[in-house]
XYZ file of C-alpha atoms in Angstrom:
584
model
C 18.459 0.819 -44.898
C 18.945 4.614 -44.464
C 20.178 6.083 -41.123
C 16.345 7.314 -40.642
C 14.993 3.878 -40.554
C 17.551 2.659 -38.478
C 16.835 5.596 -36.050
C 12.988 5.317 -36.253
C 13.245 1.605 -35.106
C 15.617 2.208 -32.559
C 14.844 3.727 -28.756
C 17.972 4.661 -26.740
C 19.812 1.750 -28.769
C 17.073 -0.990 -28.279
C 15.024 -1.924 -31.432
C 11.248 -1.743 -30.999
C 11.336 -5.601 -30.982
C 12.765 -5.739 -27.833
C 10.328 -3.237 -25.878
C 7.099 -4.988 -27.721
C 8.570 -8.529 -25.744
C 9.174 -6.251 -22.995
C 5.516 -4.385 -22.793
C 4.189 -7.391 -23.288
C 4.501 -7.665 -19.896
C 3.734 -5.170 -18.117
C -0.351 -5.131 -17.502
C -0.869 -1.839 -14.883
C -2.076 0.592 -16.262
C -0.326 3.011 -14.345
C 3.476 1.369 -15.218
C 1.867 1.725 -18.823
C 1.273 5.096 -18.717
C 4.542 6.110 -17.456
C 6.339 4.243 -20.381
C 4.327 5.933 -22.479
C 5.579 9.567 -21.760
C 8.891 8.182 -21.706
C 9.276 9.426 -25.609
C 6.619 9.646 -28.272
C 7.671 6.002 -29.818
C 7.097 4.115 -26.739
C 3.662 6.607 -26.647
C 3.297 4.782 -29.810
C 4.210 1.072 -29.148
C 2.310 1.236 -25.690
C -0.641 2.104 -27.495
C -0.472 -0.743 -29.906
C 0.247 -3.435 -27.588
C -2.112 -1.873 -24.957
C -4.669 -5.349 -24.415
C -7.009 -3.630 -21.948
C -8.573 -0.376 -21.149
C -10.706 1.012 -17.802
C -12.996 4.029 -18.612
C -13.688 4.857 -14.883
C -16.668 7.337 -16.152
C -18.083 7.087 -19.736
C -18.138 10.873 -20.145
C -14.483 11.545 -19.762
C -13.742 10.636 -22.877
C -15.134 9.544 -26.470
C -14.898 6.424 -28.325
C -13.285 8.174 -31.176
C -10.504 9.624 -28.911
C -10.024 6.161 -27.435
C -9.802 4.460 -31.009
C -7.412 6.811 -32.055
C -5.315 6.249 -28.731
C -5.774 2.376 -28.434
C -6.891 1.057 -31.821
C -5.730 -2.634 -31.204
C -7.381 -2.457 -27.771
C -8.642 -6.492 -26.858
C -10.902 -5.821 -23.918
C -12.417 -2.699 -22.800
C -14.440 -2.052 -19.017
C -16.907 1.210 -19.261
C -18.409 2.632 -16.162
C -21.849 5.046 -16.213
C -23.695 5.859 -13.428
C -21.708 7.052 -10.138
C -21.249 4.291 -7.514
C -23.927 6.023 -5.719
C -26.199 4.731 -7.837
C -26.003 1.428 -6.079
C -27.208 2.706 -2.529
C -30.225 4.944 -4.849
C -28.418 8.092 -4.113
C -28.575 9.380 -8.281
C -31.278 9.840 -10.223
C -33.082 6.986 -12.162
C -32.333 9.660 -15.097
C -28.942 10.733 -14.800
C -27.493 9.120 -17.868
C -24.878 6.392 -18.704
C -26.221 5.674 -21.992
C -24.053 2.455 -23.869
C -25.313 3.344 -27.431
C -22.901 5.557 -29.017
C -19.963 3.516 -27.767
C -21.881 0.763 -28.964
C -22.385 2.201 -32.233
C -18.438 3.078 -32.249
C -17.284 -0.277 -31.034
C -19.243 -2.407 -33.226
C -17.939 -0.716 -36.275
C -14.282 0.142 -35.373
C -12.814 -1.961 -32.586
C -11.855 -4.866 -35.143
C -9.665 -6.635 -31.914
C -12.329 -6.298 -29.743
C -13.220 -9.482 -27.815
C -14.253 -8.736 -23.974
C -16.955 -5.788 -23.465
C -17.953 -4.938 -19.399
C -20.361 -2.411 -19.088
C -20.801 -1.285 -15.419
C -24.040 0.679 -14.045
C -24.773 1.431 -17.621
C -28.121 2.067 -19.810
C -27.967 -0.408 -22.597
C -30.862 -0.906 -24.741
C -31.673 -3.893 -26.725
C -31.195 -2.322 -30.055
C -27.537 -1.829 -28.861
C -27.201 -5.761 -27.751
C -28.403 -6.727 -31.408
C -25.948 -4.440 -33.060
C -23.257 -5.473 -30.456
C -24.566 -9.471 -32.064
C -24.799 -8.476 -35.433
C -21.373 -7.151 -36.330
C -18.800 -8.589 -33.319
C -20.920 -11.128 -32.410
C -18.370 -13.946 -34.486
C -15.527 -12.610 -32.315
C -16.873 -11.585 -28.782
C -15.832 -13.738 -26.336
C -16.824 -12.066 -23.049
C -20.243 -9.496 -22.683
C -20.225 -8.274 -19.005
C -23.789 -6.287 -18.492
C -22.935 -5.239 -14.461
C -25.328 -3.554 -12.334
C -26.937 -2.321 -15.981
C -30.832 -1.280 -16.829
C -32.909 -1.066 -20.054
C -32.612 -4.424 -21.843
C -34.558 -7.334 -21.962
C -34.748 -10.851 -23.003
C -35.227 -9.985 -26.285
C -31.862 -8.262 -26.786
C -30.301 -11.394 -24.266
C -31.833 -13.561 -27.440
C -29.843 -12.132 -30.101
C -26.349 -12.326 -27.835
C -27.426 -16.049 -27.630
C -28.181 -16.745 -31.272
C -25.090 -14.757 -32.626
C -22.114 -14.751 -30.196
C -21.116 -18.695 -30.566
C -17.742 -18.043 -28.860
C -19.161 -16.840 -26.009
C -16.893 -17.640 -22.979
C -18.275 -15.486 -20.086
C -22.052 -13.862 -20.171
C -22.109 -12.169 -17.118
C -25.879 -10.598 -16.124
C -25.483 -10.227 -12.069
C -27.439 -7.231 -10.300
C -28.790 -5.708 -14.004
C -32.224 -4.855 -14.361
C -33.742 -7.368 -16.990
C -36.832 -6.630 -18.237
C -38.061 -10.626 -18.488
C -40.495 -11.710 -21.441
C -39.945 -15.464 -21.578
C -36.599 -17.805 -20.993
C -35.990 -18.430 -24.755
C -32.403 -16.383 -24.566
C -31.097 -19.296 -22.177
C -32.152 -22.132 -24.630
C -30.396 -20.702 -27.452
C -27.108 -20.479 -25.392
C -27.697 -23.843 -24.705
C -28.432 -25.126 -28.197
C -25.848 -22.437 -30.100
C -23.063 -22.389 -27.586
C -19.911 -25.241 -26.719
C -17.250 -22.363 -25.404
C -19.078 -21.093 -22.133
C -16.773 -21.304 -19.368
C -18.850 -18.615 -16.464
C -23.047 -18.020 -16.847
C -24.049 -15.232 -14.176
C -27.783 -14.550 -13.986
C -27.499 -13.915 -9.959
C -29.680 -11.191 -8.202
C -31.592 -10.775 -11.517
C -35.201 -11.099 -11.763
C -34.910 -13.779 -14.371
C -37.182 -16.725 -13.302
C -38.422 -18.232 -16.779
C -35.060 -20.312 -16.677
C -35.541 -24.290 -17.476
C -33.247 -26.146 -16.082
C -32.729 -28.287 -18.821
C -31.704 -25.852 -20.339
C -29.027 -25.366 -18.211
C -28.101 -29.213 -18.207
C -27.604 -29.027 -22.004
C -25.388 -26.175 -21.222
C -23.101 -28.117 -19.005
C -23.426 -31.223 -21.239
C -21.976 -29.087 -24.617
C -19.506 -26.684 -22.365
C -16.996 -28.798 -21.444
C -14.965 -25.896 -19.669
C -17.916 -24.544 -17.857
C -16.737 -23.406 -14.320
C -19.043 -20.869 -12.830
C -22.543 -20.745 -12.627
C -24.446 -18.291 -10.938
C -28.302 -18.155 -11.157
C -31.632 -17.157 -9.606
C -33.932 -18.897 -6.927
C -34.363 -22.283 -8.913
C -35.250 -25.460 -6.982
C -31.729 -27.236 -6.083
C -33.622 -30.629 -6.990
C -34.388 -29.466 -9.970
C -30.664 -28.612 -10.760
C -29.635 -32.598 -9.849
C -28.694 -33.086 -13.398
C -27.012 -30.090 -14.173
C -24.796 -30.605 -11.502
C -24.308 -34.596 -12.733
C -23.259 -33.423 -15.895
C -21.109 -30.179 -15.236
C -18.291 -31.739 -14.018
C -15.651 -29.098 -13.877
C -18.061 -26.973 -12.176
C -15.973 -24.716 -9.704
C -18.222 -21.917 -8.472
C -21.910 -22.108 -8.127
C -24.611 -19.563 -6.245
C -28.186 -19.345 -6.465
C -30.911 -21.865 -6.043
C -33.348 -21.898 -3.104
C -34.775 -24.812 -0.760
C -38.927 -25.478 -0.859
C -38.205 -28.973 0.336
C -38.535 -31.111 3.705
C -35.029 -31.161 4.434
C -34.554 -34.714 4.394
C -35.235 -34.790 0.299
C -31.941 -32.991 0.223
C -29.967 -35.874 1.690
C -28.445 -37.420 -1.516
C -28.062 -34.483 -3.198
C -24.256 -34.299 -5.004
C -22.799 -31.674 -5.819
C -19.660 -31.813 -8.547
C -16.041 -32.697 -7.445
C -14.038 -29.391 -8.038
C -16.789 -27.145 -6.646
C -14.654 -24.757 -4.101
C -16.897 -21.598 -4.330
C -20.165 -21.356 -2.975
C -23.310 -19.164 -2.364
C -26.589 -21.340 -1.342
C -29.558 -18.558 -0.556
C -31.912 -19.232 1.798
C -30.014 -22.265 3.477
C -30.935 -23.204 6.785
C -29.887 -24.731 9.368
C -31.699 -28.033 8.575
C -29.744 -27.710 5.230
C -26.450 -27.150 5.959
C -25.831 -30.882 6.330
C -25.379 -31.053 2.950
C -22.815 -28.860 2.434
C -20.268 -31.086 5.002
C -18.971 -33.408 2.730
C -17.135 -31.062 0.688
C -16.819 -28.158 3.694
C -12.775 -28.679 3.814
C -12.286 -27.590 0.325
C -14.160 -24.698 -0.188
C -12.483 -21.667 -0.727
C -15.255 -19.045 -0.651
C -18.669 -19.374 0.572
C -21.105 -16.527 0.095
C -23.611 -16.405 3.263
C -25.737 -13.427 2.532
C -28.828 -14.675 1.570
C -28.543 -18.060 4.010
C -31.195 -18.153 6.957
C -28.502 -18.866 9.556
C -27.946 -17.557 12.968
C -24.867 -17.211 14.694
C -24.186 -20.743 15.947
C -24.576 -21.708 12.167
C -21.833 -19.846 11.190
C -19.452 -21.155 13.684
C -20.587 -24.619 13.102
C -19.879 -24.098 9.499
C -16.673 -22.399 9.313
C -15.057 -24.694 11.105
C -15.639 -27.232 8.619
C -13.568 -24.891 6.441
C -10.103 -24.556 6.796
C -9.166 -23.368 3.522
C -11.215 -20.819 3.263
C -10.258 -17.189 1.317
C -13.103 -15.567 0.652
C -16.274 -15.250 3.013
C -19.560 -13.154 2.264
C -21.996 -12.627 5.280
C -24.446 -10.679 7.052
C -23.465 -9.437 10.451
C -25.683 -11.528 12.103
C -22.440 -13.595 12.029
C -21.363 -11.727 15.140
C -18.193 -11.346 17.386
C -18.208 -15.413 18.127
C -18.254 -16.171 14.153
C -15.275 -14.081 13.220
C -13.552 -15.291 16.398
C -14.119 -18.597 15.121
C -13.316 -17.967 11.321
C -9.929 -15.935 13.046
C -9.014 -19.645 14.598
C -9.945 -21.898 12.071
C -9.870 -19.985 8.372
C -5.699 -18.674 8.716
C -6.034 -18.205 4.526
C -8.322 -15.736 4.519
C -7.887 -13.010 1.861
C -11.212 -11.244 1.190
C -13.861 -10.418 4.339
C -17.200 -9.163 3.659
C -20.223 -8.507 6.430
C -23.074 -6.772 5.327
C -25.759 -4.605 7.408
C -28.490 -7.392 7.648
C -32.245 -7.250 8.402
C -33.399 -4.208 10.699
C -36.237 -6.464 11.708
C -35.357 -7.410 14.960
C -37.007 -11.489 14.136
C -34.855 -11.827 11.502
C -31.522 -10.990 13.632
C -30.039 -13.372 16.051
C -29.823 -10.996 19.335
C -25.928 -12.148 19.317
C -25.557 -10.732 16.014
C -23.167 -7.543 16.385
C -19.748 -7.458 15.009
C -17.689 -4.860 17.298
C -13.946 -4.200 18.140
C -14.067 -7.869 19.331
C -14.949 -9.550 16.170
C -12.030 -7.467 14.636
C -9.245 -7.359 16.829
C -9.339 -11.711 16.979
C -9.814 -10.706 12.681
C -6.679 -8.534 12.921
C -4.336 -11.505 15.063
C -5.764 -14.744 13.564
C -6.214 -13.820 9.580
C -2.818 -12.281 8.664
C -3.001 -12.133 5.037
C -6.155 -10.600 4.564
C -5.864 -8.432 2.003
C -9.768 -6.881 1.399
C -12.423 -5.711 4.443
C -15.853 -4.473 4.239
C -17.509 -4.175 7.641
C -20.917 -2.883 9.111
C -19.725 -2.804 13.174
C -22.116 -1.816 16.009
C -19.196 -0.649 17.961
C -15.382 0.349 17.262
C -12.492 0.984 19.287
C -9.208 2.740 18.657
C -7.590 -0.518 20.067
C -9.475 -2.782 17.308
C -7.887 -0.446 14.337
C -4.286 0.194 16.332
C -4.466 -3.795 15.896
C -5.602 -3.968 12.556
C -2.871 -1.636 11.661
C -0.118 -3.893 13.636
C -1.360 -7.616 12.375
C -2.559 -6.949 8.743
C 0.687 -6.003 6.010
C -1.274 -7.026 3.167
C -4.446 -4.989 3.511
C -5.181 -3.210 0.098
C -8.478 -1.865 0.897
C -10.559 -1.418 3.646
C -14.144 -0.149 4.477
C -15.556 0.082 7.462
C -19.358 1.662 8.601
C -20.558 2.476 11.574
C -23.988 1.371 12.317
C -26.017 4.165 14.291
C -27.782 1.406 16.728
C -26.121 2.205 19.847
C -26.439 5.436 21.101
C -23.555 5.283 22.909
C -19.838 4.151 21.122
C -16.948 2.822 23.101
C -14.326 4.517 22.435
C -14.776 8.208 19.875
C -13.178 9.689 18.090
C -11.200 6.993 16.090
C -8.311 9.869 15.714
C -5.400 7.876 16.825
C -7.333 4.306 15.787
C -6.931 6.047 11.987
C -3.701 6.938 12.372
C -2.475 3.661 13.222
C -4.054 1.268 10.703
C -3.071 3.949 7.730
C 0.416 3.850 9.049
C 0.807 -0.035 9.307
C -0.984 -1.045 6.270
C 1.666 0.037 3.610
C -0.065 -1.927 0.560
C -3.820 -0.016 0.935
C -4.960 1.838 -2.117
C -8.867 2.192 -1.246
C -10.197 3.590 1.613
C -13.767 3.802 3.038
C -14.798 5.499 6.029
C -18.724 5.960 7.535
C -18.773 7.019 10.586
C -21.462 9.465 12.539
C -20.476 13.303 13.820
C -17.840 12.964 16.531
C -16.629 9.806 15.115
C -13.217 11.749 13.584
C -12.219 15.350 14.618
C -10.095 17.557 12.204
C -7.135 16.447 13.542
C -8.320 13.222 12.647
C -9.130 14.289 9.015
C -5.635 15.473 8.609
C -4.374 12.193 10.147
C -6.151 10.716 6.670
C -4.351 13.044 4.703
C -0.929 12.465 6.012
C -0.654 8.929 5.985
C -2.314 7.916 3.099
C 0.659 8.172 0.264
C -0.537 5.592 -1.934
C -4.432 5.085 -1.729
C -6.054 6.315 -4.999
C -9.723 5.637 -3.976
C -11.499 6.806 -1.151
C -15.135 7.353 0.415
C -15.339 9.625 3.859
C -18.988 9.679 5.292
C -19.826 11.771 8.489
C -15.915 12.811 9.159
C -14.374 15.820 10.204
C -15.953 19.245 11.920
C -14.831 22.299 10.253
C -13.872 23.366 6.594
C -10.083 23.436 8.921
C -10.701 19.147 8.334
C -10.970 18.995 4.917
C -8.028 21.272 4.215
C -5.764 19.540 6.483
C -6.717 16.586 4.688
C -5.964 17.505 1.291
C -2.080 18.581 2.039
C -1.457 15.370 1.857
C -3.239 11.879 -0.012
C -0.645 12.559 -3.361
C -1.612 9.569 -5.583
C -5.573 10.249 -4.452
C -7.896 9.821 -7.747
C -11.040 9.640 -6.780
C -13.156 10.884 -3.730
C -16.503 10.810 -2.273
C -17.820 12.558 0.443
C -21.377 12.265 1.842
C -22.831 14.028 5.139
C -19.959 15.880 5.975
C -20.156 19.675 7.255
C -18.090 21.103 4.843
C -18.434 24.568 2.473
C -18.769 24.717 -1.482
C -15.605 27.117 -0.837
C -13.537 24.414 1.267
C -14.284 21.444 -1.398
C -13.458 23.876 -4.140
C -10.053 24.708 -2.089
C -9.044 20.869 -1.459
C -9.701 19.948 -5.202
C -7.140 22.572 -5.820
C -4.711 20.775 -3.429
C -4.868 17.460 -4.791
C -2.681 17.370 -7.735
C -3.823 13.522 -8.191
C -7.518 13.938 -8.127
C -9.609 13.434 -11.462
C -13.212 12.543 -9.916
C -15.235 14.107 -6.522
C -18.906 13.460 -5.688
C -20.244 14.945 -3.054
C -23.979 14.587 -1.170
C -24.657 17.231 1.626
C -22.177 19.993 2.113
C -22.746 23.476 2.694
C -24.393 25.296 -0.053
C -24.496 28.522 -1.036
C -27.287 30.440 -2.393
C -25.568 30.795 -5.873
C -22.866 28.074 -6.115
C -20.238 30.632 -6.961
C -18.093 29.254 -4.632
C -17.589 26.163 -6.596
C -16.134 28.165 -9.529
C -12.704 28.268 -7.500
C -12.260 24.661 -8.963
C -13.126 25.408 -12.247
C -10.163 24.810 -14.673
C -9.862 23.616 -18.451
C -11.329 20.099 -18.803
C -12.663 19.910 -15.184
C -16.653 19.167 -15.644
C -18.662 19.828 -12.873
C -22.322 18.997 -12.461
C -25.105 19.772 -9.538
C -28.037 17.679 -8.711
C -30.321 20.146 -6.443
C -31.802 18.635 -3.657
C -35.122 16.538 -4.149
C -37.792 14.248 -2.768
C -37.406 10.380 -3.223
C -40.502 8.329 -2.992
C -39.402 5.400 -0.032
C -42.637 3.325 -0.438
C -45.694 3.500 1.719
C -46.226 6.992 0.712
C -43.320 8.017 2.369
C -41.086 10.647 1.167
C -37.494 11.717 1.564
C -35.166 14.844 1.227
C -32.007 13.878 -0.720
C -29.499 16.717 -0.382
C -27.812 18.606 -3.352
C -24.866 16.626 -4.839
C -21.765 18.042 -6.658
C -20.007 15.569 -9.494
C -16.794 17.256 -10.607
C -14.192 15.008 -12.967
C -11.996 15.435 -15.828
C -12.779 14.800 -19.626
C -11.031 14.897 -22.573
C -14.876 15.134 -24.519
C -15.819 17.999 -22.848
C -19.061 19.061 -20.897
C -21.842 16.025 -21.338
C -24.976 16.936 -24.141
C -26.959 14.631 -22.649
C -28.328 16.476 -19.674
C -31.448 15.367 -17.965
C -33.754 17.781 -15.597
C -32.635 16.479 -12.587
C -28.773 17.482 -13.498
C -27.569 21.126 -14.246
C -24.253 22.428 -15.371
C -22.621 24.328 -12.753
C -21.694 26.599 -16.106
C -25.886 27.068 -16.848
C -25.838 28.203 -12.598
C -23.104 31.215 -13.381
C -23.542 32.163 -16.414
């Protein structure tokens, strides 16, 4: 072997051998990256041991580009619309289409075996090409949040992807024509190991079919599904019997019919909708073991909860509405110490469908922050909010990686504003947090506050700020500092096309805004001051959205900017314009 092969296997001494084992691994994405601009072999070797790839936005790049960068890629995740799209903020137009990745994937991705599409159009002509030619190899199909499919395009996943380990269909937008998809998992299909059909409007579903299901699946351990019967589901859960997770179902019942119901002897995670309190009997036996329990579709008031998380020591995960109240988190802080991931959702604005005790304020949190020390995730809809509850927070809670926290505008009056020093003190204690959410209402955080953000936020990479700040002296403050900052959203915030364009400039890390309601101008020009080589930006002019009952409401403009190596988007609809078409 000649000195040049010797030299072109060899990195700083170390054959290529040793830093495959090595990469092998190493699975951030971010480590990854910073091997690969070590030198352009280990450019090369991370890209052919790279397993998995995020595309946070599927216009920043193209499937060609990504081929040629990761052509042994395993498992790819694709995101479309902006996360706005979940609260009805974008357009129903906007874009996000799946078919020419589709199209590209199909025919060049040869190790290809896990596909997630998030908030994504994907037609059924793209799930019967996706069948046709990787259907022998897929092994996971995520459709998340996604629109513009039906059953029929469901049918040919079902007939043609026989190693199907994880169909995943939760919060898409299935167009339903009958349930003949689910029978041909069940009769095609012996690999399944997770079925999601939860929040869908998928109701032709026989559950026999899904008894057959966990009859042939053996390693089935997650099923989530629609409002079926729970009687009806008494042999399914007879037969799945490593059955782990379930959600879903519904109770038309007397209560007592659910008595003998038994549910299968590893389940641990759990999601009953519309449970009651004449129900939750049946959930006792097996209370002690559960480690998650999703309440946010269960007809319980406050004394439920307490009653029920008590029977549930080991719980980690909890999902809930906030009619759970101050006295339920007190109770979960005393009597859940493994808790990892806390969730309360805004519940029902009509006043019969709240229990008058359920609030969740600085009390709920502060006996949160002292009783559940290795929580690690936070979303919370509070009432009130104290700098106290967040100086705690910030004390107690070392593991926190993300928290988000909105301020409900029902009381007129709030404790303790602004949350200046509050802010300062949970960024500064909470080392490990990398996303950030904040929704507050004007006079919640003053610049100084805003700055406060900036400063103390070294390693967060994700962040939302709603109603913060007073002046365009905020946001400027604020972007001195966050350095590792990625993505940000702003919404209802006071600030100028000029002072956006001015932070984007400051932070070096950022590669995504979106912005609803800012200061406009009368000709955008002021956004130009961003403008730089692959930085797209994109305005969606204010409108009118229809709210039902012939009701109508302004949305104000919004401003997308974000990098991409593909160039400005060709798929514009009306209600999007180039800020390039504005200027020109």
């Amino acid at each position: 072997m000649d000195d040049r092969s010797v030299n072109n296997q060899r990195i700083h001494g170390m054959s290529d051998v040793v830093f495959e084992c090595v990469l092998a691994y190493i699975h951030d994405s971010r480590d990854r990256q910073s091997i690969s601009l070590v030198c352009r072999r280990l450019c090369e070797l991370e890209a052919q041991t790279r397993k998995h790839v995020t595309i946070a936005l599927c216009y920043t790049t193209t499937p060609k580009q990504l081929l040629r960068r990761f052509p042994f890629v395993e498992s790819l995740k694709l995101k479309g619309k902006p996360r706005a799209a979940m609260y009805n903020l974008i357009p129903e137009d906007w874009g996000g289409f799946a078919t020419p990745w589709v199209e590209e994937l199909s025919k060049s991705f040869s190790s290809l075996k896990a596909l997630h599409f998030r908030r994504m159009i994907v037609k059924d002509e793209d799930l019967e090409l996706l069948a046709r030619d990787r259907g022998h190899v897929l092994q996971v199909l995520k459709l998340d949040k996604c629109s513009g499919f039906s059953t029929d395009g469901l049918l040919h996943i079902s007939r043609s992807c026989r190693n199907l380990k994880v169909l995943f269909l939760e919060e898409s937008q299935v167009i339903e024509k009958d349930g003949g998809w689910l029978h041909e998992l069940a009769m095609n299909n012996t690999q399944l190991e997770a079925l999601n059909f939860y929040m869908t409007d998928l109701s032709q579903v026989s559950f026999n079919d899904l008894e057959l299901i966990a009859k042939r699946c053996k390693s089935l351990v997650s099923v989530k599904i629609g409002d079926c019967e729970i009687l009806d589901l008494v042999g399914f859960f007879r037969a799945a019997v490593s059955l782990e997770e379930f959600s879903g179902g519904c109770f038309n019942k007397q209560s007592e019919e659910y008595a003998s119901l038994a549910y299968p002897p590893r389940l641990c995670r759990l999601g009953l909708n519309y449970m009651s309190t004449n129900e939750m009997p049946i959930v006792y036996p097996f209370a002690s073991r559960l480690k998650k329990l999703d309440l946010l579709y269960a007809l319980l008031d406050t004394e439920d909860h307490c009653v029920l998380l008590q029977k549930c020591p080991n719980l980690e995960v909890l999902e809930a509405r906030n009619v759970i109240g101050d006295r339920g988190l007190e109770v979960l802080a005393r009597s859940c110490k493994k808790m990892k991931r806390l969730r309360i959702e805004r519940g029902a604005d009509e006043q019969e469908l709240e229990d008058e005790e359920g609030v969740v304020s600085q009390r709920g949190l502060t006996a949160i922050a002292q009783g559940c020390l290795d929580l690690e995730y936070i979303a919370v809809y509070v009432s009130d909010i104290t700098n106290a509850a967040l100086e705690s927070m910030g004390m107690n809670l070392k593991n926190l990686c993300d928290f988000r926290m909105v301020l409900l505008d029902k009381e007129e009056v709030i404790t303790d504003l602004p949350l200046d020093n509050g802010i300062r003190s949970l960024l500064s204690g909470c080392n490990k947090l990398r996303r950030f959410a904040l929704y507050l209402r004007p006079g919640g955080l003053t610049d100084v506050g805003l700055t406060y953000i900036g400063q103390h936020s070294q390693n967060i990479r994700w962040m939302l700020l709603g109603y913060l700040g007073e002046s365009d002296s905020g946001l400027l403050g604020f972007s001195r500092g966050c350095p590792s900052l990625q993505k940000l959203e702003v919404r209802g915030c006071c600030f100028s096309e000029k002072a956006l364009a001015m932070a984007v400039l400051q932070l070096r890390s950022l590669r995504y805004l979106w912005v609803q309601g800012y200061r406009g101008s009368k000709t955008g020009f002021d956004l130009l001051t961003m403008a730089r080589p692959f930085w797209n930006i994109e305005i969606i002019p204010p409108r009118k959205v229809n709210c039902g009952d012939g009701r109508e409401m302004e949305h104000p403009a919004h401003i997308l900017a974000y990098y991409s190596l593909a160039g400005p988007r060709t798929d514009f609809p009306p209600s999007v314009i180039p800020l390039a078409s504005i200027t020109q």
